[in-house]
Coordinates of C-alpha atoms and ligand atoms in Angstrom, one line a residue:
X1 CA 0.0 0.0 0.0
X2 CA 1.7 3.2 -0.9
X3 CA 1.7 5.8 1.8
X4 CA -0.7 8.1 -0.1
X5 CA -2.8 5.8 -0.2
X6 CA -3.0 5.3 3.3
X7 CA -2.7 9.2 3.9
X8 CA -5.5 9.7 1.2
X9 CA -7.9 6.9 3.4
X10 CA -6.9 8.7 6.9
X11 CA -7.5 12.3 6.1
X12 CA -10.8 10.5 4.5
X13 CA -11.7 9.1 8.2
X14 CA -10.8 12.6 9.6
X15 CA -13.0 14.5 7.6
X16 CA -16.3 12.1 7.9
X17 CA -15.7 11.3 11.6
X18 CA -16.3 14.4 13.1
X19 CA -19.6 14.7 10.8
X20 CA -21.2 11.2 12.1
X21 CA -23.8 11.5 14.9
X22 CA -22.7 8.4 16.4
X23 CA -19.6 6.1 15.4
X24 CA -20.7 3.4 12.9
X25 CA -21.3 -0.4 13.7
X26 CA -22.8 -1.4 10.1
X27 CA -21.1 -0.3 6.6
X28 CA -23.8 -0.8 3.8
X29 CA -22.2 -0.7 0.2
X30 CA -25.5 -0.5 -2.2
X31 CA -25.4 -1.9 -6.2
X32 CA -26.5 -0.2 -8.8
X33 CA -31.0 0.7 -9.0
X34 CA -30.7 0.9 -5.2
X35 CA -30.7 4.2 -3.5
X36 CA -33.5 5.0 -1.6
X37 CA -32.6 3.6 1.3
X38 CA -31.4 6.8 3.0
X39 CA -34.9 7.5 4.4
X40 CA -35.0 4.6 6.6
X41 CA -32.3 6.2 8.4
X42 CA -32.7 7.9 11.5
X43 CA -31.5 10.9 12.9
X44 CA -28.4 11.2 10.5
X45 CA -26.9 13.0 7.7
X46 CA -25.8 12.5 4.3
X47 CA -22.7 13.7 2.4
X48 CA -22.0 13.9 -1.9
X49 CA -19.2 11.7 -2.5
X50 CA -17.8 15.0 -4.2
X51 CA -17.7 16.7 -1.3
X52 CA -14.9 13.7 0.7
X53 CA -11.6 14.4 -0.1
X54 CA -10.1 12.0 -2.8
X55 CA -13.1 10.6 -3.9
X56 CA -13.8 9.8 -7.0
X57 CA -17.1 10.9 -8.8
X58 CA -19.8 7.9 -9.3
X59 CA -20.5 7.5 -12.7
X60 CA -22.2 4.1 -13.0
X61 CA -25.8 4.8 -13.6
X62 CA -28.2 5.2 -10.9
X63 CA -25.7 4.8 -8.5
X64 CA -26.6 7.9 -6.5
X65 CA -22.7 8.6 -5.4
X66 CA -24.0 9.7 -1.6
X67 CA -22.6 8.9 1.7
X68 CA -25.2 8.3 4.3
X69 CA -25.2 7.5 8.0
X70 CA -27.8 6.8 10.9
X71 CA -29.7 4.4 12.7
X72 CA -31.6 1.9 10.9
X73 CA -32.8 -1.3 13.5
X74 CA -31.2 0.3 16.5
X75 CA -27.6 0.1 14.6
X76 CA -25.3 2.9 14.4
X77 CA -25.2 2.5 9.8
X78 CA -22.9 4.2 7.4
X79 CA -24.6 3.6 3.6
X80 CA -22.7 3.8 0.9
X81 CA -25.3 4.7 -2.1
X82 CA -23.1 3.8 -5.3
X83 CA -20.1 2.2 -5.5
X84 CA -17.1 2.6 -8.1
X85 CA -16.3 -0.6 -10.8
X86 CA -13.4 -1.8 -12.5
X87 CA -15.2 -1.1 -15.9
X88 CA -15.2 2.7 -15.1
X89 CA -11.9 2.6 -15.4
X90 CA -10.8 2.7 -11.8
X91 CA -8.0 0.8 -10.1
X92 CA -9.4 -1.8 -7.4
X93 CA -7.3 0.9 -4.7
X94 CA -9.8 3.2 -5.9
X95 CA -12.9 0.5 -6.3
X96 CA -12.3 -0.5 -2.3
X97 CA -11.0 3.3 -0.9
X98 CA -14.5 3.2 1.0
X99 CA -13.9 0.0 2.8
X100 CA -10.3 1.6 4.0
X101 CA -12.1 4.5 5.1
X102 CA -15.1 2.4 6.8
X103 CA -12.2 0.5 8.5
X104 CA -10.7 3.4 9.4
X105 CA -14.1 4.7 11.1
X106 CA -14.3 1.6 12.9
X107 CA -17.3 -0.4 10.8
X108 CA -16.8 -4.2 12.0
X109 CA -19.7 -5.5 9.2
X110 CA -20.0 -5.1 6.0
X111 CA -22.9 -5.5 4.0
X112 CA -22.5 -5.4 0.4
X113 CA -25.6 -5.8 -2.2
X114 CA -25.5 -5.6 -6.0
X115 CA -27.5 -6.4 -9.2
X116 CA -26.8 -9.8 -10.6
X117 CA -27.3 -12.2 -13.6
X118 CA -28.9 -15.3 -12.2
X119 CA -26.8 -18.1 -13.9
X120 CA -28.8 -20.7 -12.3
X121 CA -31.3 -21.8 -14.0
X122 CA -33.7 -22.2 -10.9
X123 CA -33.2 -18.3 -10.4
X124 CA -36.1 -15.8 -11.7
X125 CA -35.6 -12.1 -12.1
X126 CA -36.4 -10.4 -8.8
X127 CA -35.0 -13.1 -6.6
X128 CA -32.7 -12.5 -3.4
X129 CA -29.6 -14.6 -3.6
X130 CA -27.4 -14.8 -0.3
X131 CA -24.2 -15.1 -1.7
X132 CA -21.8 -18.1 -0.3
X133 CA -18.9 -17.7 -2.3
X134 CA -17.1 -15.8 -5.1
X135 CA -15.1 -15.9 -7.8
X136 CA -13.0 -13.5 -9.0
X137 CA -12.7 -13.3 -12.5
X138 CA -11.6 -9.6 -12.9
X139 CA -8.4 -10.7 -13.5
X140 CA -7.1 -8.2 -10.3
X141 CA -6.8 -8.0 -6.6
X142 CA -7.0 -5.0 -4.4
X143 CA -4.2 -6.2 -2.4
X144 CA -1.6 -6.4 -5.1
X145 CA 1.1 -3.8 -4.3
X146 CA 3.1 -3.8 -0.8
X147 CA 1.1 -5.0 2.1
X148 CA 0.4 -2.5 4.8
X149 CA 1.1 -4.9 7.9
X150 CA -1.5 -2.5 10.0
X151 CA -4.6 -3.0 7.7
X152 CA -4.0 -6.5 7.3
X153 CA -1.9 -9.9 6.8
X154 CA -0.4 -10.4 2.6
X155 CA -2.0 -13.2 2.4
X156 CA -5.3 -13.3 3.8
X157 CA -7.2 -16.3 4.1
X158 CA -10.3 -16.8 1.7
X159 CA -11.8 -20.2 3.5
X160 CA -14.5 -18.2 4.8
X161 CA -15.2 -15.0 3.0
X162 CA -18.8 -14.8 3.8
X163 CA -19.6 -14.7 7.6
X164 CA -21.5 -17.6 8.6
X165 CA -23.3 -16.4 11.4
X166 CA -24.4 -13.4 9.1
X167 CA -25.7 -16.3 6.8
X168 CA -27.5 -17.8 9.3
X169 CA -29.0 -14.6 10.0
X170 CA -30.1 -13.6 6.9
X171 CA -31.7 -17.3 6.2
X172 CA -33.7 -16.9 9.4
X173 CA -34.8 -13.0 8.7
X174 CA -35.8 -14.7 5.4
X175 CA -37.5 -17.6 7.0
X176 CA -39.3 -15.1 9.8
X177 CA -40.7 -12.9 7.1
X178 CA -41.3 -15.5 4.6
X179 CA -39.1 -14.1 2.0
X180 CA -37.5 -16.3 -0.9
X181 CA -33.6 -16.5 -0.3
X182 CA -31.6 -18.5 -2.8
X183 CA -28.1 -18.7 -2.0
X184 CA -25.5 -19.3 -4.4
X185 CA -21.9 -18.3 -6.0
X186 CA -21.0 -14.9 -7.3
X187 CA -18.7 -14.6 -9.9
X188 CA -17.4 -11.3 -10.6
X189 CA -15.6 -10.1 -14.5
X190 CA -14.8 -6.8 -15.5
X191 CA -17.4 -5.4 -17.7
X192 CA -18.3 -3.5 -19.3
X193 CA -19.8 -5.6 -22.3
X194 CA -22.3 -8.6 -20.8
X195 CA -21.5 -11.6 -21.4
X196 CA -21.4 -14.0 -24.3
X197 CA -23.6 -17.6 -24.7
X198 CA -20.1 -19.0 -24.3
X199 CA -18.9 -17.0 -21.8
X200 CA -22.2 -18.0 -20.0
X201 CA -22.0 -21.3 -20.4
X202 CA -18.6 -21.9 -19.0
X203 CA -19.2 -19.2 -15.9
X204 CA -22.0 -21.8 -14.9
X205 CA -19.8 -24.5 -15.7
X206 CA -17.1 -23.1 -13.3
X207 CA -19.9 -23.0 -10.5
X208 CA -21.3 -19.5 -10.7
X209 CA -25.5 -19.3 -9.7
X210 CA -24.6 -15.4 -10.2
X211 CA -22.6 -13.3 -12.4
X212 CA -21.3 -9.3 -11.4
X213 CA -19.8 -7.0 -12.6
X214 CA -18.8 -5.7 -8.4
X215 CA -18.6 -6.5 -5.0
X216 CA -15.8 -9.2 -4.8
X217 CA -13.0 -6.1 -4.7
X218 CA -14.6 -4.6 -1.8
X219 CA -15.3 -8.2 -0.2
X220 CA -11.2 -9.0 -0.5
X221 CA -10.4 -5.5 1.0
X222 CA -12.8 -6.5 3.5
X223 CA -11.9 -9.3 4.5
X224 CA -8.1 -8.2 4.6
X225 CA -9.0 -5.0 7.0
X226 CA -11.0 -7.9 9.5
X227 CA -14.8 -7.1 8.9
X228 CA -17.4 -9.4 8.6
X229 CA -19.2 -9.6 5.2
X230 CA -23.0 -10.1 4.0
X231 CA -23.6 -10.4 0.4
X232 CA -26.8 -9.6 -1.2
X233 CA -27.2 -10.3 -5.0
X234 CA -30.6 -9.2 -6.3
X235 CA -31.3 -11.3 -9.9
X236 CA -32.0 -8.6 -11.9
X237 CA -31.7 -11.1 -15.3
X238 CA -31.5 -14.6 -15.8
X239 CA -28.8 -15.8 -18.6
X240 CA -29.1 -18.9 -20.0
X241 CA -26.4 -20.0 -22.3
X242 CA -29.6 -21.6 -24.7
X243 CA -31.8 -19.2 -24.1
X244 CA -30.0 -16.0 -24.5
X245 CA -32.0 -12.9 -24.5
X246 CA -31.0 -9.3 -25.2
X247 CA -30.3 -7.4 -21.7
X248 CA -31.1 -3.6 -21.2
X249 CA -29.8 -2.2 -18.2
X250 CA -33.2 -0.3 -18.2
X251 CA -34.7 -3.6 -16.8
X252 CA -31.9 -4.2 -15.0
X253 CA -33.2 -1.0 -12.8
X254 CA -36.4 -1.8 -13.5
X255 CA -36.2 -5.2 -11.8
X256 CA -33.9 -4.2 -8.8
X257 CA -36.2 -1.5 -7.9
X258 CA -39.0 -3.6 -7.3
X259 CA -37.0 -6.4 -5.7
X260 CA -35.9 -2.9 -3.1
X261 CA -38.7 -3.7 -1.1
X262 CA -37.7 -6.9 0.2
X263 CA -34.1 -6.4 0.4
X264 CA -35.1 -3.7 2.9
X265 CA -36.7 -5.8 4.8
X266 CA -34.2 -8.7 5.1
X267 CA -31.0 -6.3 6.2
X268 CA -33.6 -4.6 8.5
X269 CA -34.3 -8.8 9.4
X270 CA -30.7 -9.4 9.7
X271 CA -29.7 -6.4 11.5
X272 CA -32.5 -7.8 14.1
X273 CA -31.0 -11.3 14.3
X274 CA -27.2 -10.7 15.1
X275 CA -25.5 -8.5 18.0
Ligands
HPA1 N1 -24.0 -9.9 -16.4 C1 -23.1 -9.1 -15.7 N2 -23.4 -8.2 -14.8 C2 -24.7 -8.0 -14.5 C3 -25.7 -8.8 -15.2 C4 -25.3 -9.7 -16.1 O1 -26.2 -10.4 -16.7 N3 -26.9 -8.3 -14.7 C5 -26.6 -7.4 -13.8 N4 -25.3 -7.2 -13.7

């Protein structure tokens, strides 16, 4: 990690810190088509990524690029609406600077959500997926570079990326409100283009139920810096490698912001559940 970096992250911490009504417990990294989550916040306060130093600007679309923070199920919650992707053109320092500067603030659990291609064929548009594992097929790492001993070990252990107990959590909050929960594998490439029958085929092959074009950066950063990690797909699309069907990211929205509801209600569920 080069000491800008790190200086960039801590003068990051420094400026939102004194801002935060309360010091955060929950970090909540939101995908794209999901946004409106701020008003279930309590009591807090909100900040344009263009206004914290050494952010980059969101581009991604609807990805609202707002920082929000309050209580939401009696937790202290920082919510990250929009987050920044390979495919933009950003290095993965740059993709996971939020995460350092969650760390930094003292977050212990992350929750990340995204929009995803259901790859298994069980999967229909709208679903929740809790996702188990990942693959990462962006063909980069956050952590390549030196290792900054003080954030974390060089070679962190990937056995158990997604907390169990979280999982547990979430299938229970599912169970209690009886909300469908798939669970599955997340496979994350670059983007931007979508992918190819082929390409389909053989990410299913590989064991991908989900397919991303996110999250799996931010989850290694995480996972590096100590925090516990939810992940959250919401199948936007369904690809089936014999059954291909042209894929506007119109009804990629479309279809996340209908499936908001529920994912709402599960974090709210899971935030319940845990201590
Ligand atoms: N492929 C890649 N990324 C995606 C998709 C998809 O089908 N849907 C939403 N994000």
């Amino acid at each position: 990690m080069s000491r800008t970096y790190q200086a960039q992250v801590q003068e990051c911490v420094r400026f939102i810190a004194p801002r935060l009504t309360a010091p955060p417990e929950w970090g909540i990294i939101l995908g794209t088509g999901q946004g409106l989550w701020a008003d279930r916040l309590e009591g807090g306060g909100s900040l344009a990524y263009a206004k914290l130093p050494y952010f980059p600007p969101a581009t991604s679309p609807s990805h609202q690029g707002r920082l929000a923070w309050g209580r939401m199920s009696g937790r202290e919650v920082l919510l990250w609406q929009g987050r920044f992707h390979a495919y933009e053109g950003y290095d993965l320092r740059q993709v996971t600077f939020p995460v350092r500067v969650m760390a930094g603030l003292g977050v212990k659990t992350l929750v990340v959500t995204n929009a995803a291609g259901g790859l298994n064929p069980l999967f229909q548009a709208g679903d929740l997926m809790l996702i188990c594992d990942h693959l990462n097929l962006i063909g980069d790492n956050p952590l390549v570079g030196d290792n900054l001993d003080a954030w974390g070990p060089r070679f962190p252990d990937m056995s158990q990326v997604y907390d169990r107990g979280l999982r547990v959590a979430a299938e229970n909050a599912a169970r209690r409100l009886s909300l469908t929960l798939r669970q599955g594998v997340y496979v994350a490439v670059k983007g931007p283009s979508l992918e190819t029958p082929a390409e389909t085929r053989f990410l299913r092959l590989i064991g991908a139920d989900a397919v991303g074009m996110s999250t799996v950066p931010e989850v290694i950063a995480a996972v590096h810096a100590g925090l516990r990690v939810l992940g959250i797909s919401v199948i936007s699309n369904l690809n089936l490698p014999d059954a291909m069907a042209p894929i506007a990211i119109e009804a990629i929205i479309d279809t996340v912001a209908r499936a908001e509801p529920q994912l709402v209600e599960l974090l709210q569920g899971v935030m319940q559940e845990v201590s």
